[in-house]
Every structure is written in structure tokens, then in C-alpha cells.
PDB file of N, CA, C and O and ligand atoms in Angstrom:
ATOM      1  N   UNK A 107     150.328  11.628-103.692  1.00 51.00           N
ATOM      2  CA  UNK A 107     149.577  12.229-102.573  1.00 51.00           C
ATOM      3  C   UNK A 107     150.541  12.982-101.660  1.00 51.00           C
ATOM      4  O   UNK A 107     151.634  12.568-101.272  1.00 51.00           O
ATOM      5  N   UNK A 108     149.882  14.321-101.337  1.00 66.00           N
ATOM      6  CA  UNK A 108     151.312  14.827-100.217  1.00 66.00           C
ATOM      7  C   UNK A 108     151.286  14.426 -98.802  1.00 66.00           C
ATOM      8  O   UNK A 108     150.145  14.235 -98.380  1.00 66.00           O
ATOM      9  N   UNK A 109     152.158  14.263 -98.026  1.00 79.00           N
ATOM     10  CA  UNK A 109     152.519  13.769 -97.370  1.00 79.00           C
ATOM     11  C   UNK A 109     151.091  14.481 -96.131  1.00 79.00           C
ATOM     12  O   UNK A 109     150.752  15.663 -96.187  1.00 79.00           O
ATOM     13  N   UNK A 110     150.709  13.872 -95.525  1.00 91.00           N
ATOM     14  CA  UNK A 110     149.730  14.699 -94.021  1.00 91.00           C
ATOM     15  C   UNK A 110     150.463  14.731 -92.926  1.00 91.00           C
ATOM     16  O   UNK A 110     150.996  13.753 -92.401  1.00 91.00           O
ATOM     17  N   UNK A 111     150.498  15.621 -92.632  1.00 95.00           N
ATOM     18  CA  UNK A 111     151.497  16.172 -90.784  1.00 95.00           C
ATOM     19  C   UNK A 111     149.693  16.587 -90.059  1.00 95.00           C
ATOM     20  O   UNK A 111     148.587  17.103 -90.228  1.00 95.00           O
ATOM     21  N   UNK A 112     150.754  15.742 -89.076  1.00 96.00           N
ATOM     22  CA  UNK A 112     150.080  16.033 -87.925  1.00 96.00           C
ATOM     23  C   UNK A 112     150.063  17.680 -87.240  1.00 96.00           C
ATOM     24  O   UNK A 112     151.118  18.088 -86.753  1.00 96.00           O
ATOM     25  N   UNK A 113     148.904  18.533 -87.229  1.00 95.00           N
ATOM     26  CA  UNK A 113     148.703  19.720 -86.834  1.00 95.00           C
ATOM     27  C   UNK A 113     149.094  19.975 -85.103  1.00 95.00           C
ATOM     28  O   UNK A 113     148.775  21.075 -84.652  1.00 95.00           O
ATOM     29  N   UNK A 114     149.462  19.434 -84.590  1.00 96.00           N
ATOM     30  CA  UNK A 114     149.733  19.260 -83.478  1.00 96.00           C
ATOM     31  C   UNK A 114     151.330  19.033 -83.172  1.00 96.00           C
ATOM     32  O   UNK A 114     151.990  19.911 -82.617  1.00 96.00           O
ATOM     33  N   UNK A 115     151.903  17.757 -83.589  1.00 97.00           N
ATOM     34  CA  UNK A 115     153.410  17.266 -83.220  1.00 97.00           C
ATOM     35  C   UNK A 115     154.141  17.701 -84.644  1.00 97.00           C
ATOM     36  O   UNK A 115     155.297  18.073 -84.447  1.00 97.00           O
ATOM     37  N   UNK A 116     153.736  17.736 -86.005  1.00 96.00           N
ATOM     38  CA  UNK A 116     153.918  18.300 -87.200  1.00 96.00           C
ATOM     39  C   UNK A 116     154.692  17.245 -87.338  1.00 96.00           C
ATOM     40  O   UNK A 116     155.729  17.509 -87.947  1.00 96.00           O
ATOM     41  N   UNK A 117     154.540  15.725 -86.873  1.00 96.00           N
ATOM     42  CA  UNK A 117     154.927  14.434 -88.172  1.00 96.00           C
ATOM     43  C   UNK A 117     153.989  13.885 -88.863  1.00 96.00           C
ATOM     44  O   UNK A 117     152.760  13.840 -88.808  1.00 96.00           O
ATOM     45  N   UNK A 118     155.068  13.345 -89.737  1.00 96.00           N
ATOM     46  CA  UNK A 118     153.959  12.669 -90.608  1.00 96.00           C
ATOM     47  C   UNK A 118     152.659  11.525 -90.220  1.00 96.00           C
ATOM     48  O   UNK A 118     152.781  10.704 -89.311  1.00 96.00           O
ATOM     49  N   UNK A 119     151.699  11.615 -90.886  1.00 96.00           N
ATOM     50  CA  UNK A 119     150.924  10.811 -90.538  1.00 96.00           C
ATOM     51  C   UNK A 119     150.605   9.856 -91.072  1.00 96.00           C
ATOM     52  O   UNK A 119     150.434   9.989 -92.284  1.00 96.00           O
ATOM     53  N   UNK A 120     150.378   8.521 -90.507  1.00 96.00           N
ATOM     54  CA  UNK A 120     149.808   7.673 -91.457  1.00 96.00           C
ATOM     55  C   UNK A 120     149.051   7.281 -91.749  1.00 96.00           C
ATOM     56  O   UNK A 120     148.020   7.777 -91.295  1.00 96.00           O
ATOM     57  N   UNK A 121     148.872   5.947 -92.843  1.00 93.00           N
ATOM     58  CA  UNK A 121     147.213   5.573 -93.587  1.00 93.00           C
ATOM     59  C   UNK A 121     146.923   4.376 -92.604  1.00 93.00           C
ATOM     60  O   UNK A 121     147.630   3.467 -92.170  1.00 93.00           O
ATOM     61  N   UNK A 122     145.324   4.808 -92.382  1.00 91.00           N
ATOM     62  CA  UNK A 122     144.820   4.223 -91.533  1.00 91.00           C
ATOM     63  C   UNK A 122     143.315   3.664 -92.233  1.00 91.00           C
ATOM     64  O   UNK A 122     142.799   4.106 -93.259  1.00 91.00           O
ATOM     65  N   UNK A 123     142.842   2.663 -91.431  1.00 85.00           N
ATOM     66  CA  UNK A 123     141.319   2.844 -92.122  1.00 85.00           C
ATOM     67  C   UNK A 123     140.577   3.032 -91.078  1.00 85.00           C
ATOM     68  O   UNK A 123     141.095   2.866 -89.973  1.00 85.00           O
ATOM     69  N   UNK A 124     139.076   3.453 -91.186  1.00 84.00           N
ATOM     70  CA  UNK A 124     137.981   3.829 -90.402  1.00 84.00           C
ATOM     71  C   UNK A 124     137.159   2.717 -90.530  1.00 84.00           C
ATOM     72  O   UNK A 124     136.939   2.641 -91.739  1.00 84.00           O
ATOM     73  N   UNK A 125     136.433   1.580 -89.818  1.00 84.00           N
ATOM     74  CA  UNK A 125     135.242   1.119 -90.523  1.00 84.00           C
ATOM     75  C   UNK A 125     134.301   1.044 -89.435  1.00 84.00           C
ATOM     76  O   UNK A 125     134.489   1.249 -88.236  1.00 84.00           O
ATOM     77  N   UNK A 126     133.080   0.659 -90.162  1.00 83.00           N
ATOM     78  CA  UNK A 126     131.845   0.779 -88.871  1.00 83.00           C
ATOM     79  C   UNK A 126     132.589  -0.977 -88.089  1.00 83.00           C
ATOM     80  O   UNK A 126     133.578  -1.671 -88.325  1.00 83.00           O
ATOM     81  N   UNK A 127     131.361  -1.049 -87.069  1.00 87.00           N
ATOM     82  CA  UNK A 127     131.297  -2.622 -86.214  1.00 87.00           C
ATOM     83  C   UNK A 127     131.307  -3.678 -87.646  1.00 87.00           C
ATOM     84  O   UNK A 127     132.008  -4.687 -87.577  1.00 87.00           O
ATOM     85  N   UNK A 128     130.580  -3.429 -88.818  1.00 88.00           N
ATOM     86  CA  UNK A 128     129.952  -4.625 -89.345  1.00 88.00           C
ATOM     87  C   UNK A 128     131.024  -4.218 -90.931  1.00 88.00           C
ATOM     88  O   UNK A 128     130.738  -4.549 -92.082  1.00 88.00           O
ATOM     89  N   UNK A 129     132.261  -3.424 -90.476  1.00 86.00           N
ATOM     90  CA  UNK A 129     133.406  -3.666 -91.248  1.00 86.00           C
ATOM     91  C   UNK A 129     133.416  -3.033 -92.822  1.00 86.00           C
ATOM     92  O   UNK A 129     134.205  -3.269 -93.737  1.00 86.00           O
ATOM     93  N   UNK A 130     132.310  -2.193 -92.786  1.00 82.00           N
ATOM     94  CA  UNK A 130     132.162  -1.299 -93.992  1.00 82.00           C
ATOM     95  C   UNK A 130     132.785  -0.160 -93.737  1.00 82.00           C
ATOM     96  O   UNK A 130     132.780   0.286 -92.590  1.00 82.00           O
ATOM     97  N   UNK A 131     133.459   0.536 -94.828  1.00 81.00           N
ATOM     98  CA  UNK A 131     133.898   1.517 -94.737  1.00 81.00           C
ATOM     99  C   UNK A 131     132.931   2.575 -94.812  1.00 81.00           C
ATOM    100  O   UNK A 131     131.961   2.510 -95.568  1.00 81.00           O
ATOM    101  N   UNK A 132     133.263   3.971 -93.724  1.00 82.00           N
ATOM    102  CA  UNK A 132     132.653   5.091 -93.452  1.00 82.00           C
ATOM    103  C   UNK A 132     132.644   5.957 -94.855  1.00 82.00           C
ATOM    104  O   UNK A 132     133.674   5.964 -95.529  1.00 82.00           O
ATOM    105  N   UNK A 133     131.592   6.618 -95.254  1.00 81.00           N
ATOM    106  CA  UNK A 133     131.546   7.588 -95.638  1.00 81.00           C
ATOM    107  C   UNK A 133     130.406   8.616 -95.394  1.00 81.00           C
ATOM    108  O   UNK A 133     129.556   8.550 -94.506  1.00 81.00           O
ATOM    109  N   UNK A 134     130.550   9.638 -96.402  1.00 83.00           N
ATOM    110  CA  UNK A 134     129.803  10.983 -95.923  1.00 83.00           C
ATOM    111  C   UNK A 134     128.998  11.330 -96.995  1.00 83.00           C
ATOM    112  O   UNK A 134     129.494  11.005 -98.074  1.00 83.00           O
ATOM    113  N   UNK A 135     127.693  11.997 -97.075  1.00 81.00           N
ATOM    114  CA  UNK A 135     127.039  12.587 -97.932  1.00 81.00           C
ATOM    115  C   UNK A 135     127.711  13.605 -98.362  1.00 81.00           C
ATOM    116  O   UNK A 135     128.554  14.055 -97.586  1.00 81.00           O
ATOM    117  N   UNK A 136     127.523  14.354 -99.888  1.00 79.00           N
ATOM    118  CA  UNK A 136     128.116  15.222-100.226  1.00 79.00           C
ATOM    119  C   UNK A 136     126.882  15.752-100.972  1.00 79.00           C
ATOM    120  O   UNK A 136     127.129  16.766-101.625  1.00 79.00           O
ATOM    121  N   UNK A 137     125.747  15.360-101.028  1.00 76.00           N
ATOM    122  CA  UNK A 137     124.297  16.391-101.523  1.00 76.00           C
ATOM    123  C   UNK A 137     124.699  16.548-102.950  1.00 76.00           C
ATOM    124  O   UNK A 137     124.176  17.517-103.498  1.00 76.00           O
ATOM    125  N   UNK A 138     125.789  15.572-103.948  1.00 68.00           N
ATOM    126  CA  UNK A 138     125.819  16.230-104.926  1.00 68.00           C
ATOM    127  C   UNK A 138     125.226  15.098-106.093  1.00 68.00           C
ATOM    128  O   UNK A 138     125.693  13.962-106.020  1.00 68.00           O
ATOM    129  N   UNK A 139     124.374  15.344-106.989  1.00 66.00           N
ATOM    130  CA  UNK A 139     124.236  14.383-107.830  1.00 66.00           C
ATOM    131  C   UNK A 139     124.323  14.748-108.961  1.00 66.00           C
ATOM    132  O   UNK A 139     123.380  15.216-109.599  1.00 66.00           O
ATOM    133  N   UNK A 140     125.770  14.549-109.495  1.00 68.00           N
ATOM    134  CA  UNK A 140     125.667  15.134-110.981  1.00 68.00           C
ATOM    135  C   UNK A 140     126.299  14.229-111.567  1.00 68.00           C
ATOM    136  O   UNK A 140     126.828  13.329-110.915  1.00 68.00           O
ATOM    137  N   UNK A 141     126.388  14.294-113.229  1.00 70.00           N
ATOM    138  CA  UNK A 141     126.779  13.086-113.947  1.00 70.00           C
ATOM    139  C   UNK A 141     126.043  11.891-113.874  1.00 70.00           C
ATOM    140  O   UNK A 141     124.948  11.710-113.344  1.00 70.00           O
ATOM    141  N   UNK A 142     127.003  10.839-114.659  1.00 66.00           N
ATOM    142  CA  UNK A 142     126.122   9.115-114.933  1.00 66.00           C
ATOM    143  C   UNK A 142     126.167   8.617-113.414  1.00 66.00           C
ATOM    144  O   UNK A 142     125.239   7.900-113.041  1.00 66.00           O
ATOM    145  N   UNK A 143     126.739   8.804-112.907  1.00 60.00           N
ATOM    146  CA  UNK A 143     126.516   8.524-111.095  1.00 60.00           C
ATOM    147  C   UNK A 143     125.385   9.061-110.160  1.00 60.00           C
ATOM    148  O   UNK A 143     124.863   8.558-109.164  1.00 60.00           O
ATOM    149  N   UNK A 144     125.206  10.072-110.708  1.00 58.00           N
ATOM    150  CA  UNK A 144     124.142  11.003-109.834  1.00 58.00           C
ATOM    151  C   UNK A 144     122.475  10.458-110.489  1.00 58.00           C
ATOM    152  O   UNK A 144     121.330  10.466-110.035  1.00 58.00           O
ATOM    153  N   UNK A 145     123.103  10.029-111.739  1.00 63.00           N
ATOM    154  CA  UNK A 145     121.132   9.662-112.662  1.00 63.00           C
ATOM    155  C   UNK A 145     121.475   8.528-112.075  1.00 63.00           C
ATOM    156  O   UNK A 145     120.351   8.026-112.071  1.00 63.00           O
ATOM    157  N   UNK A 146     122.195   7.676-111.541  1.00 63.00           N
ATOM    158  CA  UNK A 146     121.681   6.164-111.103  1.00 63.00           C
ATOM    159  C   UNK A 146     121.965   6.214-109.855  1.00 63.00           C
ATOM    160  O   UNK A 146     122.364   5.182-109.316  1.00 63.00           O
ATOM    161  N   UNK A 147     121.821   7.481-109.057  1.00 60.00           N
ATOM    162  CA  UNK A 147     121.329   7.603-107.266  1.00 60.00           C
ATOM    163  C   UNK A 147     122.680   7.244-106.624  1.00 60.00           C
ATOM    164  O   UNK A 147     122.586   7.103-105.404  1.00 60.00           O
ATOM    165  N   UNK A 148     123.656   7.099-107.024  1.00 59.00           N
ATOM    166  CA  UNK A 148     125.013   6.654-106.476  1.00 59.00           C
ATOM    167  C   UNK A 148     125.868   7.566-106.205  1.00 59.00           C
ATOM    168  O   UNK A 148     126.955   7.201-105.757  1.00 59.00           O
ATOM    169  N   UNK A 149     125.664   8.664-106.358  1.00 60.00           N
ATOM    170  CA  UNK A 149     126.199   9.576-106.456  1.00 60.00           C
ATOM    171  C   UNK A 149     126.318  10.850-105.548  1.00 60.00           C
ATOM    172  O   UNK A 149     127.013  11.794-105.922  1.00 60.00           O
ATOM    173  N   UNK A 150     125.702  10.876-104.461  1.00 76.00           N
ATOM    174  CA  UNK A 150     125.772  11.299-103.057  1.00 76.00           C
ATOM    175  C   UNK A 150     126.285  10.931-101.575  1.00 76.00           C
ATOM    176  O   UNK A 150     125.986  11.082-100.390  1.00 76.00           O
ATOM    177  N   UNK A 151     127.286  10.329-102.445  1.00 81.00           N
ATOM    178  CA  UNK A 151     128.145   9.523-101.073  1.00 81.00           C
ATOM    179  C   UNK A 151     129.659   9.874-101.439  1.00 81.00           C
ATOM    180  O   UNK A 151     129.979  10.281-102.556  1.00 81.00           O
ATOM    181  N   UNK A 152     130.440   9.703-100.531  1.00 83.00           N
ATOM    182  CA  UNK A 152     131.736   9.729-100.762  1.00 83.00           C
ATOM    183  C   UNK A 152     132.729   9.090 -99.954  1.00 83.00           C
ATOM    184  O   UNK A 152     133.179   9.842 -99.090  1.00 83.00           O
ATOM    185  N   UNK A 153     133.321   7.671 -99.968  1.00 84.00           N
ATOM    186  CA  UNK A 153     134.246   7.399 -99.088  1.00 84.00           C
ATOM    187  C   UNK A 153     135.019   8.340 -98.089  1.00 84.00           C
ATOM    188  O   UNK A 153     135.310   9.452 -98.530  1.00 84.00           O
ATOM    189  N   UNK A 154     135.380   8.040 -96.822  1.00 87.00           N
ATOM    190  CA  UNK A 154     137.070   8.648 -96.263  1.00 87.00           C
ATOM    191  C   UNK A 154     137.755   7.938 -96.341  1.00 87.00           C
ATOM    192  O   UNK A 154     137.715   6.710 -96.261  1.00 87.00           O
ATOM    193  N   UNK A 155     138.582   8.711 -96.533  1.00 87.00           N
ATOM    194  CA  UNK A 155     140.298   8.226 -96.277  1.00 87.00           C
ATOM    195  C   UNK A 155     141.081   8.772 -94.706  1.00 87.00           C
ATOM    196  O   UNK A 155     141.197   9.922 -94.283  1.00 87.00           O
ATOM    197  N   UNK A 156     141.466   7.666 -94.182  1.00 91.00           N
ATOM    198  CA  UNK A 156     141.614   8.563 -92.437  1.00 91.00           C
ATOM    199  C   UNK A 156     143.352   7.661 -92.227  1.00 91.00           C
ATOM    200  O   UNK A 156     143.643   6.470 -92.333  1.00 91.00           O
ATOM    201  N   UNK A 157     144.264   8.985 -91.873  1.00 94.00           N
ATOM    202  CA  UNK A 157     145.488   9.494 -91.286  1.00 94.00           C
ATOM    203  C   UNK A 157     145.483   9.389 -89.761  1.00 94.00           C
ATOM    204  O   UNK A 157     144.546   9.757 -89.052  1.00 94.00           O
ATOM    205  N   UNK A 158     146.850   8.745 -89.246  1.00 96.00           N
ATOM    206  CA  UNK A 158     146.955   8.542 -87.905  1.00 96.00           C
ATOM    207  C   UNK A 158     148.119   8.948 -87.682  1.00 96.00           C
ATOM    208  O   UNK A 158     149.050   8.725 -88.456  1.00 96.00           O
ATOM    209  N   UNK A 159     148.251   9.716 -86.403  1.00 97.00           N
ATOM    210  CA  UNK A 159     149.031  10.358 -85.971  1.00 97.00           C
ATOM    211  C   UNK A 159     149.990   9.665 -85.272  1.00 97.00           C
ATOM    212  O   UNK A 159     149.798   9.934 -84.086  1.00 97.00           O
ATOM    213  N   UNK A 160     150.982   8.865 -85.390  1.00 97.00           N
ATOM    214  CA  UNK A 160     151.543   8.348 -84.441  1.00 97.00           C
ATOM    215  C   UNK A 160     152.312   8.401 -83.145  1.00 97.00           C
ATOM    216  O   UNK A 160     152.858   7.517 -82.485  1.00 97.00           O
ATOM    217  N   UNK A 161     152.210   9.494 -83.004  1.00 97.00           N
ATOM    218  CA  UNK A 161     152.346  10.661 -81.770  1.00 97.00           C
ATOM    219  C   UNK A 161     151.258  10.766 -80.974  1.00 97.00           C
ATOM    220  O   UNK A 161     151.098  10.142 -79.925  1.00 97.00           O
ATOM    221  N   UNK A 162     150.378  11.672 -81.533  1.00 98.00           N
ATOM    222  CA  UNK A 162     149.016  11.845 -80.005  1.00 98.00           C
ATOM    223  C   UNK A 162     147.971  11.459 -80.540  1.00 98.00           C
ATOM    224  O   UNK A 162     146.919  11.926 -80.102  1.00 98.00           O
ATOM    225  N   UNK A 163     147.920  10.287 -81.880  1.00 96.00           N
ATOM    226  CA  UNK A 163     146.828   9.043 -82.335  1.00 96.00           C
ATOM    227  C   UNK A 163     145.825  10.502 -82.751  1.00 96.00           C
ATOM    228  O   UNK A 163     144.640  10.437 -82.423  1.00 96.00           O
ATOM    229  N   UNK A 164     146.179  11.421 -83.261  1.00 96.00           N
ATOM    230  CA  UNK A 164     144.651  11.774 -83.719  1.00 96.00           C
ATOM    231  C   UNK A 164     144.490  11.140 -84.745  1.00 96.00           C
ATOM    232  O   UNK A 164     144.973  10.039 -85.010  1.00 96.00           O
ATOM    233  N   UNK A 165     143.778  11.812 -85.412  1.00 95.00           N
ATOM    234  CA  UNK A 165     142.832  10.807 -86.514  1.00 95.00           C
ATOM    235  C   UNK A 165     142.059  12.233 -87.442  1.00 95.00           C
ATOM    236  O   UNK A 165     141.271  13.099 -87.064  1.00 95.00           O
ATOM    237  N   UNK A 166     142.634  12.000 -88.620  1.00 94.00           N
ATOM    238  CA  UNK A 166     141.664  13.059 -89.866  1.00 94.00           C
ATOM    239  C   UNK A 166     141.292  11.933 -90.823  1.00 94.00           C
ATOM    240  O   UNK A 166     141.805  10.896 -91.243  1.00 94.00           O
ATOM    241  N   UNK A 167     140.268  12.555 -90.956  1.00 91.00           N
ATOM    242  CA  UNK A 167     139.384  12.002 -92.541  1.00 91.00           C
ATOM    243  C   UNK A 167     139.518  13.153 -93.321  1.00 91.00           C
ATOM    244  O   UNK A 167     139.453  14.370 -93.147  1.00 91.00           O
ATOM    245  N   UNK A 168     139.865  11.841 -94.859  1.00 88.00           N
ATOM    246  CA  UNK A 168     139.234  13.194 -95.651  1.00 88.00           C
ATOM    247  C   UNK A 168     138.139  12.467 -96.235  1.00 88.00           C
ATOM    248  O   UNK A 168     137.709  11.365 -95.894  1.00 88.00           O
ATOM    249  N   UNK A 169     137.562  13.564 -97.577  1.00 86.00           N
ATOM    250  CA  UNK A 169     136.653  12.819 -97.921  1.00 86.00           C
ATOM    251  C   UNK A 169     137.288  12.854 -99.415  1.00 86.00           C
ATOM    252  O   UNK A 169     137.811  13.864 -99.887  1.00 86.00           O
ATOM    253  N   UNK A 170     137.173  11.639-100.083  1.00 80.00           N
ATOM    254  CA  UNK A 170     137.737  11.342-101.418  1.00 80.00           C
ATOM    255  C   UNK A 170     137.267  11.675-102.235  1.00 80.00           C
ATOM    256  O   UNK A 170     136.105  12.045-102.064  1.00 80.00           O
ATOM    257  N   UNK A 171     137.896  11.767-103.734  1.00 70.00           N
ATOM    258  CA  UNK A 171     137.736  12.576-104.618  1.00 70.00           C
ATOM    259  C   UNK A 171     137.645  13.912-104.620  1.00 70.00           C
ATOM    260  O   UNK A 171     138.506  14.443-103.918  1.00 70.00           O
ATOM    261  N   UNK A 172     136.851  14.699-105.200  1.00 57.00           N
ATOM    262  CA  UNK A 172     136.593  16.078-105.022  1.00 57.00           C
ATOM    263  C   UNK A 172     135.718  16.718-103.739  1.00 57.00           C
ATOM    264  O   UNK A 172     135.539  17.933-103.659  1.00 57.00           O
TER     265      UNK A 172
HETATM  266 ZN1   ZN B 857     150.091  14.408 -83.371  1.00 59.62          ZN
END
């Protein structure tokens, strides 16, 4: 994985996690349903992965996989 800099202080950032109150991890719709994932409805979601800035604490998500 390449390294994430912070857009702001331009260090590196680190791995962080996101989760709701009830400790599940966040993710995002991606509207896509294709493949053996998409015929069994699972397949319109996508974890993040979220980077912390240890400088001015921002915070990026991405969204995993493709
Ligand atoms: Zn920063």
C-alpha cells in the first residue's frame, strides 16, 4: 500500500479505524451489483479504510477495493 501524506502538513499518515457508537465498521454504498456478490444482494456496500494525520488529526477514508 503507498504510503498516505497528509495534504496539508505532507506527513505521513496513519491507520486508523472509523466505527459507528455500536462498534461496526462504517461503510458506503457503491450502487454496484455485479458478480456472485451482487446476485446474493451483498454487493452494494463497501468498507473504509480511514488515515490519521498526526499533525492536524484530519482524517480520510477511503473506500476499499475498487
Ligand atoms: Zn496534517
Amino acid at each position: 500500500m503507498d504510503e498516505r501524506r497528509c495534504p496539508d502538513c505532507g506527513v505521513g499518515m496513519e491507520e486508523t479505524s472509523v466505527r459507528t457508537g455500536d462498534g461496526m465498521k462504517l461503510s458506503i454504498s457503491t450502487g454496484k451489483r455485479e458478480g456472485l456478490l451482487g446476485k446474493l444482494g451483498v454487493g452494494s456496500t463497501t468498507s473504509l479504510d480511514a488515515v490519521r494525520c498526526p499533525e492536524c488529526r484530519l482524517v480520510r477514508l477511503y473506500a476499499a477495493g475498487d
